[in-house]
Amino acid sequence: MTEIRIAEDQWDEDLEGNLLTWLYDEGTEVSQGDVIVEIMVEKLQVEIEAPASGILRHGKAEGDLVNRGDVIGSVRPG
Amino acid sequence: MVNPTDIKTAQRPAPKARKVLMNRAIREALDYELANDPTVFLMGEDVGPFGGVYQTATGLYEKYGPERIRDTPISEAGFIAAAAGAAMAGMRPVVELMFVDFIGVCLDPLFNFIAKHATHTGGKQPMPVTIMAGMGGGYCDASQHSQTLFATFAHLPGLKVVAPSTAYDARGLLHAAIRDPNPVMFLMQKELLGLGLWGTLPGATSIMPDEPFELPIGKAFVRREGRDITLVGMAASAHMARQAAEALAKEGIDAEVIDLATISPLDRDTVIASVAKTGRLLVADEDYRNCGVAGEVIASVCEAIGHKLKAPPRRVAFPDTPIPFARPLEQYLRPSAEKIVSTTLDLFKDYA
């Protein structure tokens, strides 16, 4: 299982982000490099890619506030 | 006891359906058109490295460079007129006007030139300009940042006006708008774009194909079929109409919901066909009530099949006043699903 973690340098300042959307439902098989989640930080939209291929699990929900370094979900081998 | 077949089903991965917010849908349409037509370029305030205030251009500057993704000064009159000149020179400009309210400072190039030039030249010089603009209120941004101005643009011959309510429609209609030889106002409702800070309406997110596709400008969509009343909306008010229809179903009223999607040219046929079936009509319109799209839809229906109506038509529109800043005042005045429901219930009570 691979954690989906927001990188420490994902955005510049120490700001909270708002998890806008998961692009795929939980249980979808995603490929490494697929854009899977969008986060709004101030007025900037940040994309996070699947760190590995596998079945997607959402750890955080849409609308949740997230920080750099947070684990927001995982992918496990299909 | 658990059936082993069920476990297998539960563990099977869900089909890979990509859910896309409206601003990403717009970005994907722009990306495709920029990649496939060298005459397409984008300009506007902060559309460069910042990616646009609505993040409709994120990554495009890095991909296409400063010649094709052009940051402009805060001079709408300048860059709307520049788009007209570029179109005359054979380009296909896409311009982002940050807030539709700012059209006030550049009406002359739009109303007197862009909208009329193809006619003035006997069709020899088309004006393939797409103007993308954020519009709509409901989030306390007051009178100069909350308008929709549907009717202001729809009133003028020579302009097409679209106002999509979902990411899917936005993508298909933007492909069509950019490819259209006529000028198109592409109105983006802020609360539907998917940006957390404007409030995001979940119903605007769509399952999105990877391949580009076009939706026809000038075609309304029936969102819900019903027998008792036709509810018409556009952009956010189409969502209000759909929510109202769900509430009305619990009251025993079966509403048909039509999303105009295009304001001009107006798809009168779809609305008239629906009202011919239901006999009742309510139009929800976030624009000002006086001389608005709601009035035009109602007039069109009355001209065609007024004798078949079972009750007078109704409109739920913004009262004729500048949009207030204070939240309680704005919410009091702005159309909503609740107002559509109460107006419909009153209609059924008064004309039982």
Short mmCIF file of C-alpha atoms in Angstrom, two decimals:
data_model
loop_
_atom_site.label_atom_id
_atom_site.label_comp_id
_atom_site.label_asym_id
_atom_site.label_seq_id
_atom_site.Cartn_x
_atom_site.Cartn_y
_atom_site.Cartn_z
CA MET A 1 0.00 0.00 0.00
CA THR A 2 1.31 3.46 -0.90
CA GLU A 3 0.29 6.55 1.04
CA ILE A 4 -0.91 9.62 -0.83
CA ARG A 5 0.92 12.40 0.97
CA ILE A 6 0.94 16.13 0.31
CA ALA A 7 4.62 16.97 -0.27
CA GLU A 8 6.27 19.36 2.17
CA ASP A 9 7.04 21.66 -0.76
CA GLN A 10 3.67 21.21 -2.51
CA TRP A 11 2.97 24.89 -1.96
CA ASP A 12 5.16 27.73 -0.79
CA GLU A 13 3.87 29.08 2.47
CA ASP A 14 2.56 27.34 5.57
CA LEU A 15 -1.10 27.66 4.53
CA GLU A 16 -4.11 25.39 4.92
CA GLY A 17 -5.55 23.95 1.74
CA ASN A 18 -9.18 23.06 0.97
CA LEU A 19 -9.60 19.62 -0.62
CA LEU A 20 -11.77 20.51 -3.62
CA THR A 21 -12.31 17.21 -5.35
CA TRP A 22 -11.24 13.63 -5.77
CA LEU A 23 -11.19 13.02 -9.52
CA TYR A 24 -11.98 9.33 -9.02
CA ASP A 25 -14.37 7.56 -6.66
CA GLU A 26 -13.00 5.36 -3.94
CA GLY A 27 -12.29 1.87 -5.24
CA THR A 28 -11.29 3.06 -8.72
CA GLU A 29 -8.12 1.57 -10.17
CA VAL A 30 -5.80 4.49 -10.97
CA SER A 31 -2.44 4.57 -12.71
CA GLN A 32 0.72 6.12 -11.34
CA GLY A 33 0.86 9.75 -12.51
CA ASP A 34 -2.93 10.22 -12.91
CA VAL A 35 -4.09 13.51 -11.42
CA ILE A 36 -6.30 12.23 -8.61
CA VAL A 37 -7.01 15.18 -6.31
CA GLU A 38 -7.26 18.97 -6.49
CA ILE A 39 -6.61 21.24 -3.52
CA MET A 40 -7.27 24.98 -3.31
CA VAL A 41 -4.63 27.00 -1.46
CA GLU A 42 -5.62 30.64 -1.20
CA LYS A 43 -6.37 31.39 -4.88
CA LEU A 44 -4.14 28.66 -6.33
CA GLN A 45 -5.33 25.22 -7.35
CA VAL A 46 -2.86 22.41 -6.67
CA GLU A 47 -2.95 18.96 -8.29
CA ILE A 48 -1.70 15.75 -6.74
CA GLU A 49 -0.85 12.70 -8.81
CA ALA A 50 -1.20 9.03 -7.89
CA PRO A 51 2.14 7.97 -6.36
CA ALA A 52 1.60 4.38 -7.56
CA SER A 53 -0.87 2.30 -9.57
CA GLY A 54 -3.65 0.56 -7.67
CA ILE A 55 -7.04 0.85 -6.01
CA LEU A 56 -7.74 4.32 -4.64
CA ARG A 57 -8.83 4.97 -1.07
CA HIS A 58 -9.86 8.43 0.14
CA GLY A 59 -8.51 9.34 3.59
CA LYS A 60 -9.79 12.92 3.58
CA ALA A 61 -13.16 14.07 2.27
CA GLU A 62 -13.99 16.84 -0.17
CA GLY A 63 -14.19 20.10 1.75
CA ASP A 64 -11.67 18.98 4.41
CA LEU A 65 -8.85 21.35 5.34
CA VAL A 66 -5.41 19.85 4.72
CA ASN A 67 -1.79 20.82 5.35
CA ARG A 68 1.52 20.11 3.71
CA GLY A 69 2.81 16.72 4.85
CA ASP A 70 -0.68 15.31 5.48
CA VAL A 71 -1.56 11.78 4.35
CA ILE A 72 -4.85 12.18 2.47
CA GLY A 73 -5.41 8.65 1.14
CA SER A 74 -3.71 5.59 -0.27
CA VAL A 75 -3.46 3.25 -3.24
CA ARG A 76 -3.11 -0.48 -2.80
CA PRO A 77 -2.07 -2.91 -5.53
CA GLY A 78 -5.13 -4.10 -7.51
CA MET B 1 -23.91 -15.29 5.83
CA VAL B 2 -22.03 -13.49 3.07
CA ASN B 3 -22.31 -14.81 -0.43
CA PRO B 4 -18.78 -15.27 -1.88
CA THR B 5 -19.95 -13.75 -5.18
CA ASP B 6 -20.83 -10.52 -3.33
CA ILE B 7 -17.33 -10.24 -1.91
CA LYS B 8 -15.89 -10.60 -5.38
CA THR B 9 -18.21 -7.89 -6.70
CA ALA B 10 -17.39 -5.56 -3.84
CA GLN B 11 -13.67 -5.86 -4.44
CA ARG B 12 -13.81 -5.28 -8.17
CA PRO B 13 -12.41 -1.81 -8.97
CA ALA B 14 -15.00 0.82 -9.83
CA PRO B 15 -15.08 1.77 -13.53
CA LYS B 16 -12.51 4.48 -14.17
CA ALA B 17 -14.71 7.56 -14.46
CA ARG B 18 -12.94 10.90 -14.14
CA LYS B 19 -14.84 13.54 -12.13
CA VAL B 20 -13.90 17.01 -13.27
CA LEU B 21 -14.63 20.47 -11.87
CA MET B 22 -15.81 23.12 -14.32
CA ASN B 23 -12.61 25.13 -14.30
CA ARG B 24 -10.57 22.05 -15.23
CA ALA B 25 -13.07 21.28 -18.02
CA ILE B 26 -12.53 24.79 -19.38
CA ARG B 27 -8.76 24.41 -19.10
CA GLU B 28 -8.88 21.11 -21.00
CA ALA B 29 -10.92 22.66 -23.83
CA LEU B 30 -8.48 25.59 -24.05
CA ASP B 31 -5.51 23.25 -24.01
CA TYR B 32 -6.92 21.17 -26.86
CA GLU B 33 -7.82 24.16 -29.04
CA LEU B 34 -4.42 25.80 -28.42
CA ALA B 35 -2.66 22.56 -29.34
CA ASN B 36 -4.66 21.98 -32.51
CA ASP B 37 -5.19 25.47 -33.96
CA PRO B 38 -2.16 27.79 -34.20
CA THR B 39 -4.46 30.83 -34.60
CA VAL B 40 -5.98 30.32 -31.13
CA PHE B 41 -4.45 32.35 -28.31
CA LEU B 42 -5.56 33.41 -24.84
CA MET B 43 -5.24 36.80 -23.19
CA GLY B 44 -6.55 38.47 -20.07
CA GLU B 45 -5.67 39.66 -16.60
CA ASP B 46 -3.47 37.15 -14.73
CA VAL B 47 -3.98 34.31 -17.24
CA GLY B 48 -0.18 33.91 -17.57
CA PRO B 49 1.99 32.30 -14.88
CA PHE B 50 -0.78 32.72 -12.27
CA GLY B 51 -3.19 30.66 -14.41
CA GLY B 52 -6.17 33.01 -14.18
CA VAL B 53 -8.13 34.03 -11.11
CA TYR B 54 -10.48 31.07 -11.77
CA GLN B 55 -7.51 28.78 -12.53
CA THR B 56 -8.91 28.21 -16.00
CA ALA B 57 -5.43 28.58 -17.53
CA THR B 58 -3.22 26.76 -15.02
CA GLY B 59 -0.19 25.29 -16.79
CA LEU B 60 -1.02 26.80 -20.18
CA TYR B 61 1.63 29.56 -19.96
CA GLU B 62 4.32 26.96 -19.24
CA LYS B 63 3.10 24.86 -22.18
CA TYR B 64 2.42 27.53 -24.82
CA GLY B 65 4.58 30.48 -23.76
CA PRO B 66 4.05 34.25 -23.48
CA GLU B 67 3.13 34.77 -27.18
CA ARG B 68 0.01 32.61 -26.96
CA ILE B 69 -0.89 33.04 -23.26
CA ARG B 70 -0.74 36.79 -22.83
CA ASP B 71 -1.08 38.66 -19.55
CA THR B 72 -2.77 41.99 -20.12
CA PRO B 73 -2.79 45.22 -18.13
CA ILE B 74 -5.95 46.12 -16.22
CA SER B 75 -7.41 47.74 -19.32
CA GLU B 76 -10.45 45.83 -20.53
CA ALA B 77 -11.20 48.40 -23.24
CA GLY B 78 -7.68 47.81 -24.59
CA PHE B 79 -7.66 44.04 -24.70
CA ILE B 80 -11.24 43.52 -25.90
CA ALA B 81 -10.48 45.91 -28.78
CA ALA B 82 -7.16 44.10 -29.35
CA ALA B 83 -9.10 40.84 -29.70
CA ALA B 84 -11.21 42.46 -32.43
CA GLY B 85 -8.06 43.52 -34.29
CA ALA B 86 -6.49 40.10 -33.91
CA ALA B 87 -9.64 38.46 -35.30
CA MET B 88 -9.52 40.80 -38.32
CA ALA B 89 -5.92 39.67 -38.86
CA GLY B 90 -7.02 36.03 -39.01
CA MET B 91 -6.51 34.97 -35.41
CA ARG B 92 -9.03 33.21 -33.14
CA PRO B 93 -8.66 35.08 -29.86
CA VAL B 94 -9.98 33.85 -26.54
CA VAL B 95 -10.18 36.59 -23.94
CA GLU B 96 -10.82 36.20 -20.24
CA LEU B 97 -12.69 39.16 -18.81
CA MET B 98 -12.30 38.47 -15.11
CA PHE B 99 -15.74 39.68 -14.01
CA VAL B 100 -18.52 40.18 -16.54
CA ASP B 101 -19.41 43.40 -14.70
CA PHE B 102 -16.25 44.98 -16.14
CA ILE B 103 -17.77 44.85 -19.62
CA GLY B 104 -18.98 48.35 -18.75
CA VAL B 105 -15.62 49.84 -19.68
CA CYS B 106 -15.36 48.02 -23.03
CA LEU B 107 -18.86 48.06 -24.45
CA ASP B 108 -17.94 50.04 -27.54
CA PRO B 109 -15.57 47.48 -29.09
CA LEU B 110 -17.99 44.71 -28.14
CA PHE B 111 -21.36 46.23 -29.04
CA ASN B 112 -20.38 48.45 -31.95
CA PHE B 113 -17.58 46.48 -33.50
CA ILE B 114 -17.22 42.80 -32.55
CA ALA B 115 -20.97 42.12 -32.71
CA LYS B 116 -21.51 43.96 -36.01
CA HIS B 117 -18.34 43.62 -38.07
CA ALA B 118 -19.29 40.41 -39.89
CA THR B 119 -22.55 42.06 -41.01
CA HIS B 120 -20.77 45.29 -42.01
CA THR B 121 -18.42 43.32 -44.27
CA GLY B 122 -21.15 41.23 -45.85
CA GLY B 123 -19.84 38.19 -44.02
CA LYS B 124 -16.38 38.52 -45.59
CA GLN B 125 -14.65 39.21 -42.29
CA PRO B 126 -15.86 36.97 -39.45
CA MET B 127 -15.22 37.82 -35.81
CA PRO B 128 -14.28 34.51 -34.12
CA VAL B 129 -13.76 36.04 -30.68
CA THR B 130 -14.58 34.12 -27.51
CA ILE B 131 -14.96 36.21 -24.36
CA MET B 132 -14.89 34.11 -21.19
CA ALA B 133 -16.20 35.97 -18.16
CA GLY B 134 -16.92 35.08 -14.54
CA MET B 135 -20.46 36.00 -13.49
CA GLY B 136 -23.10 35.59 -10.81
CA GLY B 137 -23.48 36.37 -7.15
CA GLY B 138 -24.59 34.82 -3.90
CA TYR B 139 -21.29 35.25 -2.07
CA CYS B 140 -21.36 38.89 -0.88
CA ASP B 141 -19.37 40.56 -3.64
CA ALA B 142 -21.81 43.45 -4.11
CA SER B 143 -23.16 45.31 -7.09
CA GLN B 144 -20.13 45.44 -9.41
CA HIS B 145 -18.96 41.81 -9.00
CA SER B 146 -22.19 39.79 -8.82
CA GLN B 147 -24.15 40.45 -11.98
CA THR B 148 -24.96 37.95 -14.72
CA LEU B 149 -25.92 40.44 -17.47
CA PHE B 150 -27.49 37.67 -19.60
CA ALA B 151 -30.05 40.01 -21.13
CA THR B 152 -27.56 42.83 -21.75
CA PHE B 153 -25.67 40.58 -24.18
CA ALA B 154 -28.62 38.58 -25.49
CA HIS B 155 -30.38 41.79 -26.50
CA LEU B 156 -27.70 42.62 -29.05
CA PRO B 157 -27.85 40.88 -32.44
CA GLY B 158 -24.51 39.46 -33.55
CA LEU B 159 -23.43 37.96 -30.24
CA LYS B 160 -23.93 34.40 -29.08
CA VAL B 161 -24.27 33.94 -25.33
CA VAL B 162 -23.74 30.67 -23.48
CA ALA B 163 -23.99 29.99 -19.73
CA PRO B 164 -23.26 26.33 -18.92
CA SER B 165 -24.38 24.72 -15.67
CA THR B 166 -22.06 21.70 -15.59
CA ALA B 167 -18.42 20.94 -16.29
CA TYR B 168 -19.46 18.65 -19.16
CA ASP B 169 -21.51 21.37 -20.85
CA ALA B 170 -18.75 23.93 -20.26
CA ARG B 171 -16.20 21.75 -22.02
CA GLY B 172 -18.42 20.93 -25.00
CA LEU B 173 -19.71 24.48 -25.40
CA LEU B 174 -16.24 26.04 -25.11
CA HIS B 175 -14.92 23.85 -27.92
CA ALA B 176 -17.93 24.99 -29.98
CA ALA B 177 -17.47 28.66 -28.99
CA ILE B 178 -13.81 28.80 -29.99
CA ARG B 179 -14.52 27.09 -33.33
CA ASP B 180 -17.53 29.32 -34.05
CA PRO B 181 -16.91 32.07 -36.66
CA ASN B 182 -19.13 34.41 -34.59
CA PRO B 183 -18.33 36.18 -31.34
CA VAL B 184 -19.42 34.19 -28.28
CA MET B 185 -19.83 35.38 -24.71
CA PHE B 186 -18.90 32.34 -22.61
CA LEU B 187 -20.31 33.10 -19.16
CA MET B 188 -18.82 31.14 -16.27
CA GLN B 189 -20.89 31.06 -13.08
CA LYS B 190 -18.38 31.51 -10.26
CA GLU B 191 -20.13 29.16 -7.83
CA LEU B 192 -20.10 26.39 -10.44
CA LEU B 193 -16.42 26.60 -11.37
CA GLY B 194 -15.20 24.41 -8.52
CA LEU B 195 -13.20 26.99 -6.60
CA GLY B 196 -13.56 26.55 -2.86
CA LEU B 197 -13.53 30.25 -2.14
CA TRP B 198 -16.63 31.02 -4.24
CA GLY B 199 -18.55 28.09 -2.80
CA THR B 200 -18.79 25.03 -5.02
CA LEU B 201 -22.09 23.54 -6.09
CA PRO B 202 -21.48 19.76 -6.23
CA GLY B 203 -23.96 19.22 -9.08
CA ALA B 204 -21.70 21.15 -11.45
CA THR B 205 -18.97 18.49 -11.37
CA SER B 206 -19.17 16.04 -14.28
CA ILE B 207 -17.82 12.70 -15.40
CA MET B 208 -15.52 13.84 -18.20
CA PRO B 209 -14.34 11.94 -21.27
CA ASP B 210 -10.67 12.36 -22.12
CA GLU B 211 -11.40 13.04 -25.78
CA PRO B 212 -12.66 16.46 -26.93
CA PHE B 213 -16.31 16.79 -27.94
CA GLU B 214 -18.56 19.62 -29.06
CA LEU B 215 -22.03 20.53 -27.79
CA PRO B 216 -24.24 22.62 -30.08
CA ILE B 217 -24.65 26.29 -29.17
CA GLY B 218 -28.37 27.12 -29.18
CA LYS B 219 -29.65 23.85 -27.75
CA ALA B 220 -31.37 23.61 -24.36
CA PHE B 221 -31.24 20.44 -22.27
CA VAL B 222 -34.17 18.73 -20.56
CA ARG B 223 -32.72 17.84 -17.14
CA ARG B 224 -35.80 16.19 -15.69
CA GLU B 225 -39.01 15.07 -17.34
CA GLY B 226 -42.33 15.95 -15.76
CA ARG B 227 -46.01 16.51 -16.57
CA ASP B 228 -47.28 19.34 -14.36
CA ILE B 229 -45.08 22.42 -14.85
CA THR B 230 -42.00 23.43 -16.85
CA LEU B 231 -39.22 25.02 -14.77
CA VAL B 232 -36.62 26.83 -16.90
CA GLY B 233 -33.20 27.94 -15.63
CA MET B 234 -29.68 28.64 -16.79
CA ALA B 235 -26.28 28.21 -15.10
CA ALA B 236 -26.91 28.36 -11.30
CA SER B 237 -30.66 28.83 -11.67
CA ALA B 238 -30.82 25.53 -13.60
CA HIS B 239 -29.51 23.84 -10.44
CA MET B 240 -32.05 25.76 -8.35
CA ALA B 241 -34.81 24.53 -10.69
CA ARG B 242 -33.65 20.96 -10.37
CA GLN B 243 -33.53 21.17 -6.56
CA ALA B 244 -36.98 22.75 -6.59
CA ALA B 245 -38.30 19.91 -8.78
CA GLU B 246 -37.12 17.36 -6.22
CA ALA B 247 -38.89 19.27 -3.43
CA LEU B 248 -42.05 19.69 -5.52
CA ALA B 249 -42.13 15.94 -6.23
CA LYS B 250 -42.71 15.44 -2.49
CA GLU B 251 -45.73 17.77 -2.78
CA GLY B 252 -47.13 15.69 -5.63
CA ILE B 253 -46.09 18.12 -8.39
CA ASP B 254 -44.16 16.56 -11.25
CA ALA B 255 -41.94 19.30 -12.73
CA GLU B 256 -40.02 19.21 -15.99
CA VAL B 257 -36.69 21.05 -15.79
CA ILE B 258 -35.08 22.74 -18.78
CA ASP B 259 -31.54 24.12 -18.66
CA LEU B 260 -31.20 26.73 -21.40
CA ALA B 261 -27.37 26.41 -21.51
CA THR B 262 -27.41 28.93 -24.38
CA ILE B 263 -29.06 32.31 -23.78
CA SER B 264 -28.71 33.48 -27.37
CA PRO B 265 -29.76 32.09 -29.78
CA LEU B 266 -32.54 30.95 -27.45
CA ASP B 267 -33.86 27.40 -27.94
CA ARG B 268 -37.53 28.40 -27.94
CA ASP B 269 -38.64 25.12 -29.55
CA THR B 270 -37.56 22.96 -26.60
CA VAL B 271 -39.32 25.21 -24.07
CA ILE B 272 -42.49 25.51 -26.15
CA ALA B 273 -42.66 21.73 -26.68
CA SER B 274 -42.34 21.22 -22.93
CA VAL B 275 -45.00 23.79 -21.98
CA ALA B 276 -47.33 22.36 -24.63
CA LYS B 277 -47.16 19.19 -22.53
CA THR B 278 -47.25 20.65 -19.00
CA GLY B 279 -49.41 23.76 -19.54
CA ARG B 280 -47.52 25.73 -16.88
CA LEU B 281 -44.25 27.69 -16.94
CA LEU B 282 -41.88 29.22 -14.41
CA VAL B 283 -38.54 30.76 -15.41
CA ALA B 284 -35.77 31.21 -12.83
CA ASP B 285 -33.26 33.87 -13.84
CA GLU B 286 -30.52 35.37 -11.67
CA ASP B 287 -30.37 38.43 -13.95
CA TYR B 288 -32.51 41.52 -13.31
CA ARG B 289 -36.21 40.98 -13.85
CA ASN B 290 -36.93 43.99 -16.07
CA CYS B 291 -36.57 43.18 -19.82
CA GLY B 292 -34.79 39.94 -18.91
CA VAL B 293 -34.33 36.48 -20.42
CA ALA B 294 -37.15 35.18 -18.19
CA GLY B 295 -39.52 37.70 -19.76
CA GLU B 296 -38.34 36.75 -23.24
CA VAL B 297 -38.88 33.02 -22.63
CA ILE B 298 -42.36 33.70 -21.28
CA ALA B 299 -43.24 35.98 -24.20
CA SER B 300 -42.03 33.36 -26.70
CA VAL B 301 -44.19 30.68 -25.12
CA CYS B 302 -47.22 32.97 -24.94
CA GLU B 303 -46.85 33.97 -28.59
CA ALA B 304 -46.72 30.34 -29.67
CA ILE B 305 -49.10 28.51 -27.34
CA GLY B 306 -50.55 31.10 -24.94
CA HIS B 307 -54.03 29.68 -25.55
CA LYS B 308 -52.91 26.31 -24.14
CA LEU B 309 -51.64 27.60 -20.78
CA LYS B 310 -53.49 26.33 -17.70
CA ALA B 311 -52.15 29.20 -15.54
CA PRO B 312 -50.31 32.50 -16.08
CA PRO B 313 -46.53 32.04 -16.37
CA ARG B 314 -44.31 33.05 -13.46
CA ARG B 315 -40.73 34.31 -13.13
CA VAL B 316 -38.33 34.19 -10.21
CA ALA B 317 -35.68 36.77 -11.07
CA PHE B 318 -33.48 39.32 -9.34
CA PRO B 319 -35.54 42.42 -8.39
CA ASP B 320 -34.60 45.60 -10.24
CA THR B 321 -32.04 46.93 -7.82
CA PRO B 322 -28.24 46.90 -7.60
CA ILE B 323 -27.08 43.71 -5.86
CA PRO B 324 -26.49 44.36 -2.15
CA PHE B 325 -23.30 43.49 -0.31
CA ALA B 326 -24.93 42.43 2.98
CA ARG B 327 -25.55 38.69 2.97
CA PRO B 328 -29.10 38.78 4.43
CA LEU B 329 -30.13 41.37 1.83
CA GLU B 330 -28.52 39.55 -1.08
CA GLN B 331 -30.02 36.19 -0.09
CA TYR B 332 -33.42 37.84 0.40
CA LEU B 333 -33.36 39.14 -3.17
CA ARG B 334 -31.53 36.41 -5.08
CA PRO B 335 -33.52 33.61 -6.73
CA SER B 336 -33.34 30.26 -4.92
CA ALA B 337 -34.80 26.77 -5.04
CA GLU B 338 -37.05 27.73 -2.09
CA LYS B 339 -38.48 30.72 -4.01
CA ILE B 340 -39.14 28.51 -7.05
CA VAL B 341 -40.95 26.01 -4.81
CA SER B 342 -43.09 28.61 -3.04
CA THR B 343 -43.98 30.41 -6.29
CA THR B 344 -44.96 27.10 -7.87
CA LEU B 345 -47.09 26.07 -4.89
CA ASP B 346 -48.84 29.46 -4.95
CA LEU B 347 -49.49 29.04 -8.67
CA PHE B 348 -51.11 25.64 -8.15
CA LYS B 349 -53.19 27.02 -5.26
CA ASP B 350 -54.34 30.14 -7.13
CA TYR B 351 -55.17 28.32 -10.38
CA ALA B 352 -56.32 24.93 -9.08
#
